[in-house]
Amino acid sequence: MHPKIHISKEAKDKKERLFVGGKLKIVVDKIHEYLLFYSGNRVAVVCTNNDKVEMISVCLDRDISTHITFDSLLLKPDTIKISGDYRSKTVKIAYEDADGKMQTLSLS
């Protein structure tokens, strides 16, 4: 993680909040995992909200986000892993589907 960009997670009122650089970016039921990438311009987040599993890519310099949503019965949030590094332009999100097969998505 880049030392100049601080990411923190806070729980309040049965919701979890993700702050990037001191700014609130996401409010959801549960944040499972997050990763800063694209040279600090984006953060990938795996979370659960309203019984749905969401994979979110937030563009920090434009306040734009992309959401991919799954029914939580079709996807096990505990099996989701984000891989990539700070300099990557994309991150890979691996997860186990309802049939027990590993799947991979790319977020950029």
JSON list of C-alpha atoms in Angstrom, two decimals:
[
{"chain": "A", "resi": 1, "resn": "MET", "atom": "CA", "xyz": [0.00, 0.00, 0.00]},
{"chain": "A", "resi": 2, "resn": "HIS", "atom": "CA", "xyz": [1.22, 3.50, -0.77]},
{"chain": "A", "resi": 3, "resn": "PRO", "atom": "CA", "xyz": [2.23, 5.32, 2.43]},
{"chain": "A", "resi": 4, "resn": "LYS", "atom": "CA", "xyz": [0.53, 8.60, 1.47]},
{"chain": "A", "resi": 5, "resn": "ILE", "atom": "CA", "xyz": [-2.97, 7.11, 1.08]},
{"chain": "A", "resi": 6, "resn": "HIS", "atom": "CA", "xyz": [-4.55, 5.89, 4.30]},
{"chain": "A", "resi": 7, "resn": "ILE", "atom": "CA", "xyz": [-7.48, 3.43, 4.15]},
{"chain": "A", "resi": 8, "resn": "SER", "atom": "CA", "xyz": [-9.56, 2.73, 7.23]},
{"chain": "A", "resi": 9, "resn": "LYS", "atom": "CA", "xyz": [-12.69, 0.77, 8.04]},
{"chain": "A", "resi": 10, "resn": "GLU", "atom": "CA", "xyz": [-15.12, 1.80, 10.78]},
{"chain": "A", "resi": 11, "resn": "ALA", "atom": "CA", "xyz": [-18.24, 0.09, 12.15]},
{"chain": "A", "resi": 12, "resn": "LYS", "atom": "CA", "xyz": [-21.14, 2.27, 13.27]},
{"chain": "A", "resi": 13, "resn": "ASP", "atom": "CA", "xyz": [-24.91, 1.72, 13.56]},
{"chain": "A", "resi": 14, "resn": "LYS", "atom": "CA", "xyz": [-24.74, -1.85, 12.16]},
{"chain": "A", "resi": 15, "resn": "LYS", "atom": "CA", "xyz": [-22.99, -0.59, 9.01]},
{"chain": "A", "resi": 16, "resn": "GLU", "atom": "CA", "xyz": [-19.33, -0.54, 8.00]},
{"chain": "A", "resi": 17, "resn": "ARG", "atom": "CA", "xyz": [-17.75, 2.50, 6.40]},
{"chain": "A", "resi": 18, "resn": "LEU", "atom": "CA", "xyz": [-14.63, 2.65, 4.24]},
{"chain": "A", "resi": 19, "resn": "PHE", "atom": "CA", "xyz": [-12.58, 5.84, 4.31]},
{"chain": "A", "resi": 20, "resn": "VAL", "atom": "CA", "xyz": [-9.84, 6.52, 1.77]},
{"chain": "A", "resi": 21, "resn": "GLY", "atom": "CA", "xyz": [-7.59, 9.48, 2.43]},
{"chain": "A", "resi": 22, "resn": "GLY", "atom": "CA", "xyz": [-9.99, 10.59, 5.17]},
{"chain": "A", "resi": 23, "resn": "LYS", "atom": "CA", "xyz": [-12.99, 10.69, 2.77]},
{"chain": "A", "resi": 24, "resn": "LEU", "atom": "CA", "xyz": [-16.00, 8.41, 3.15]},
{"chain": "A", "resi": 25, "resn": "LYS", "atom": "CA", "xyz": [-16.30, 6.21, 0.06]},
{"chain": "A", "resi": 26, "resn": "ILE", "atom": "CA", "xyz": [-18.57, 3.27, 0.92]},
{"chain": "A", "resi": 27, "resn": "VAL", "atom": "CA", "xyz": [-21.26, 2.46, 3.52]},
{"chain": "A", "resi": 28, "resn": "VAL", "atom": "CA", "xyz": [-22.44, -1.18, 3.53]},
{"chain": "A", "resi": 29, "resn": "ASP", "atom": "CA", "xyz": [-23.48, -3.95, 5.90]},
{"chain": "A", "resi": 30, "resn": "LYS", "atom": "CA", "xyz": [-20.07, -5.71, 5.92]},
{"chain": "A", "resi": 31, "resn": "ILE", "atom": "CA", "xyz": [-16.72, -5.08, 4.21]},
{"chain": "A", "resi": 32, "resn": "HIS", "atom": "CA", "xyz": [-14.90, -8.38, 3.66]},
{"chain": "A", "resi": 33, "resn": "GLU", "atom": "CA", "xyz": [-11.76, -7.25, 1.85]},
{"chain": "A", "resi": 34, "resn": "TYR", "atom": "CA", "xyz": [-10.30, -4.22, 0.04]},
{"chain": "A", "resi": 35, "resn": "LEU", "atom": "CA", "xyz": [-7.19, -3.39, -1.97]},
{"chain": "A", "resi": 36, "resn": "LEU", "atom": "CA", "xyz": [-5.73, -0.12, -3.27]},
{"chain": "A", "resi": 37, "resn": "PHE", "atom": "CA", "xyz": [-4.55, -0.38, -6.89]},
{"chain": "A", "resi": 38, "resn": "TYR", "atom": "CA", "xyz": [-4.01, 1.58, -10.15]},
{"chain": "A", "resi": 39, "resn": "SER", "atom": "CA", "xyz": [-1.21, 3.61, -8.52]},
{"chain": "A", "resi": 40, "resn": "GLY", "atom": "CA", "xyz": [-3.54, 4.74, -5.75]},
{"chain": "A", "resi": 41, "resn": "ASN", "atom": "CA", "xyz": [-6.33, 5.94, -8.05]},
{"chain": "A", "resi": 42, "resn": "ARG", "atom": "CA", "xyz": [-8.71, 3.04, -7.35]},
{"chain": "A", "resi": 43, "resn": "VAL", "atom": "CA", "xyz": [-9.78, 0.78, -4.52]},
{"chain": "A", "resi": 44, "resn": "ALA", "atom": "CA", "xyz": [-11.41, -2.64, -5.00]},
{"chain": "A", "resi": 45, "resn": "VAL", "atom": "CA", "xyz": [-13.86, -3.68, -2.30]},
{"chain": "A", "resi": 46, "resn": "VAL", "atom": "CA", "xyz": [-15.70, -6.94, -1.62]},
{"chain": "A", "resi": 47, "resn": "CYS", "atom": "CA", "xyz": [-18.69, -6.38, 0.64]},
{"chain": "A", "resi": 48, "resn": "THR", "atom": "CA", "xyz": [-22.14, -7.62, 1.64]},
{"chain": "A", "resi": 49, "resn": "ASN", "atom": "CA", "xyz": [-25.10, -5.24, 1.53]},
{"chain": "A", "resi": 50, "resn": "ASN", "atom": "CA", "xyz": [-28.84, -5.99, 1.78]},
{"chain": "A", "resi": 51, "resn": "ASP", "atom": "CA", "xyz": [-28.24, -9.76, 1.42]},
{"chain": "A", "resi": 52, "resn": "LYS", "atom": "CA", "xyz": [-26.27, -9.21, -1.78]},
{"chain": "A", "resi": 53, "resn": "VAL", "atom": "CA", "xyz": [-22.55, -9.68, -2.34]},
{"chain": "A", "resi": 54, "resn": "GLU", "atom": "CA", "xyz": [-20.99, -6.69, -4.11]},
{"chain": "A", "resi": 55, "resn": "MET", "atom": "CA", "xyz": [-17.64, -6.25, -5.76]},
{"chain": "A", "resi": 56, "resn": "ILE", "atom": "CA", "xyz": [-16.95, -2.55, -6.14]},
{"chain": "A", "resi": 57, "resn": "SER", "atom": "CA", "xyz": [-14.22, -0.62, -7.93]},
{"chain": "A", "resi": 58, "resn": "VAL", "atom": "CA", "xyz": [-14.07, 3.00, -6.77]},
{"chain": "A", "resi": 59, "resn": "CYS", "atom": "CA", "xyz": [-12.16, 5.52, -8.91]},
{"chain": "A", "resi": 60, "resn": "LEU", "atom": "CA", "xyz": [-10.78, 7.91, -6.28]},
{"chain": "A", "resi": 61, "resn": "ASP", "atom": "CA", "xyz": [-9.85, 10.84, -8.50]},
{"chain": "A", "resi": 62, "resn": "ARG", "atom": "CA", "xyz": [-13.30, 11.00, -10.17]},
{"chain": "A", "resi": 63, "resn": "ASP", "atom": "CA", "xyz": [-15.66, 9.68, -7.46]},
{"chain": "A", "resi": 64, "resn": "ILE", "atom": "CA", "xyz": [-17.00, 7.05, -9.89]},
{"chain": "A", "resi": 65, "resn": "SER", "atom": "CA", "xyz": [-17.75, 3.49, -8.83]},
{"chain": "A", "resi": 66, "resn": "THR", "atom": "CA", "xyz": [-18.55, 0.26, -10.64]},
{"chain": "A", "resi": 67, "resn": "HIS", "atom": "CA", "xyz": [-20.69, -2.34, -8.85]},
{"chain": "A", "resi": 68, "resn": "ILE", "atom": "CA", "xyz": [-21.00, -6.04, -9.61]},
{"chain": "A", "resi": 69, "resn": "THR", "atom": "CA", "xyz": [-23.79, -7.58, -7.51]},
{"chain": "A", "resi": 70, "resn": "PHE", "atom": "CA", "xyz": [-24.55, -11.24, -6.75]},
{"chain": "A", "resi": 71, "resn": "ASP", "atom": "CA", "xyz": [-27.28, -12.87, -4.69]},
{"chain": "A", "resi": 72, "resn": "SER", "atom": "CA", "xyz": [-25.58, -14.08, -1.50]},
{"chain": "A", "resi": 73, "resn": "LEU", "atom": "CA", "xyz": [-27.12, -17.53, -1.96]},
{"chain": "A", "resi": 74, "resn": "LEU", "atom": "CA", "xyz": [-25.13, -17.90, -5.20]},
{"chain": "A", "resi": 75, "resn": "LEU", "atom": "CA", "xyz": [-21.83, -16.72, -3.80]},
{"chain": "A", "resi": 76, "resn": "LYS", "atom": "CA", "xyz": [-19.97, -17.34, -0.55]},
{"chain": "A", "resi": 77, "resn": "PRO", "atom": "CA", "xyz": [-18.38, -14.02, 0.54]},
{"chain": "A", "resi": 78, "resn": "ASP", "atom": "CA", "xyz": [-15.82, -15.81, 2.72]},
{"chain": "A", "resi": 79, "resn": "THR", "atom": "CA", "xyz": [-14.31, -17.44, -0.39]},
{"chain": "A", "resi": 80, "resn": "ILE", "atom": "CA", "xyz": [-13.66, -14.13, -2.20]},
{"chain": "A", "resi": 81, "resn": "LYS", "atom": "CA", "xyz": [-10.04, -13.01, -2.51]},
{"chain": "A", "resi": 82, "resn": "ILE", "atom": "CA", "xyz": [-8.63, -9.90, -4.21]},
{"chain": "A", "resi": 83, "resn": "SER", "atom": "CA", "xyz": [-5.19, -10.13, -5.79]},
{"chain": "A", "resi": 84, "resn": "GLY", "atom": "CA", "xyz": [-3.05, -7.46, -7.41]},
{"chain": "A", "resi": 85, "resn": "ASP", "atom": "CA", "xyz": [-0.74, -4.74, -6.24]},
{"chain": "A", "resi": 86, "resn": "TYR", "atom": "CA", "xyz": [-0.53, -0.98, -5.92]},
{"chain": "A", "resi": 87, "resn": "ARG", "atom": "CA", "xyz": [0.82, -0.51, -9.46]},
{"chain": "A", "resi": 88, "resn": "SER", "atom": "CA", "xyz": [-1.64, -2.91, -11.16]},
{"chain": "A", "resi": 89, "resn": "LYS", "atom": "CA", "xyz": [-4.19, -1.37, -13.54]},
{"chain": "A", "resi": 90, "resn": "THR", "atom": "CA", "xyz": [-6.52, -4.29, -12.86]},
{"chain": "A", "resi": 91, "resn": "VAL", "atom": "CA", "xyz": [-7.12, -6.61, -9.94]},
{"chain": "A", "resi": 92, "resn": "LYS", "atom": "CA", "xyz": [-8.32, -10.20, -10.03]},
{"chain": "A", "resi": 93, "resn": "ILE", "atom": "CA", "xyz": [-11.17, -11.29, -7.82]},
{"chain": "A", "resi": 94, "resn": "ALA", "atom": "CA", "xyz": [-11.38, -15.04, -7.27]},
{"chain": "A", "resi": 95, "resn": "TYR", "atom": "CA", "xyz": [-14.47, -16.60, -5.72]},
{"chain": "A", "resi": 96, "resn": "GLU", "atom": "CA", "xyz": [-16.22, -19.91, -5.27]},
{"chain": "A", "resi": 97, "resn": "ASP", "atom": "CA", "xyz": [-19.63, -20.11, -6.95]},
{"chain": "A", "resi": 98, "resn": "ALA", "atom": "CA", "xyz": [-22.69, -22.03, -5.67]},
{"chain": "A", "resi": 99, "resn": "ASP", "atom": "CA", "xyz": [-21.48, -25.18, -7.47]},
{"chain": "A", "resi": 100, "resn": "GLY", "atom": "CA", "xyz": [-18.14, -25.06, -5.64]},
{"chain": "A", "resi": 101, "resn": "LYS", "atom": "CA", "xyz": [-16.20, -24.03, -8.77]},
{"chain": "A", "resi": 102, "resn": "MET", "atom": "CA", "xyz": [-13.59, -21.27, -8.59]},
{"chain": "A", "resi": 103, "resn": "GLN", "atom": "CA", "xyz": [-14.32, -18.28, -10.85]},
{"chain": "A", "resi": 104, "resn": "THR", "atom": "CA", "xyz": [-12.26, -15.16, -11.59]},
{"chain": "A", "resi": 105, "resn": "LEU", "atom": "CA", "xyz": [-13.30, -11.59, -12.44]},
{"chain": "A", "resi": 106, "resn": "SER", "atom": "CA", "xyz": [-11.10, -8.63, -13.35]},
{"chain": "A", "resi": 107, "resn": "LEU", "atom": "CA", "xyz": [-11.83, -5.11, -12.12]},
{"chain": "A", "resi": 108, "resn": "SER", "atom": "CA", "xyz": [-10.14, -2.02, -13.50]}
]
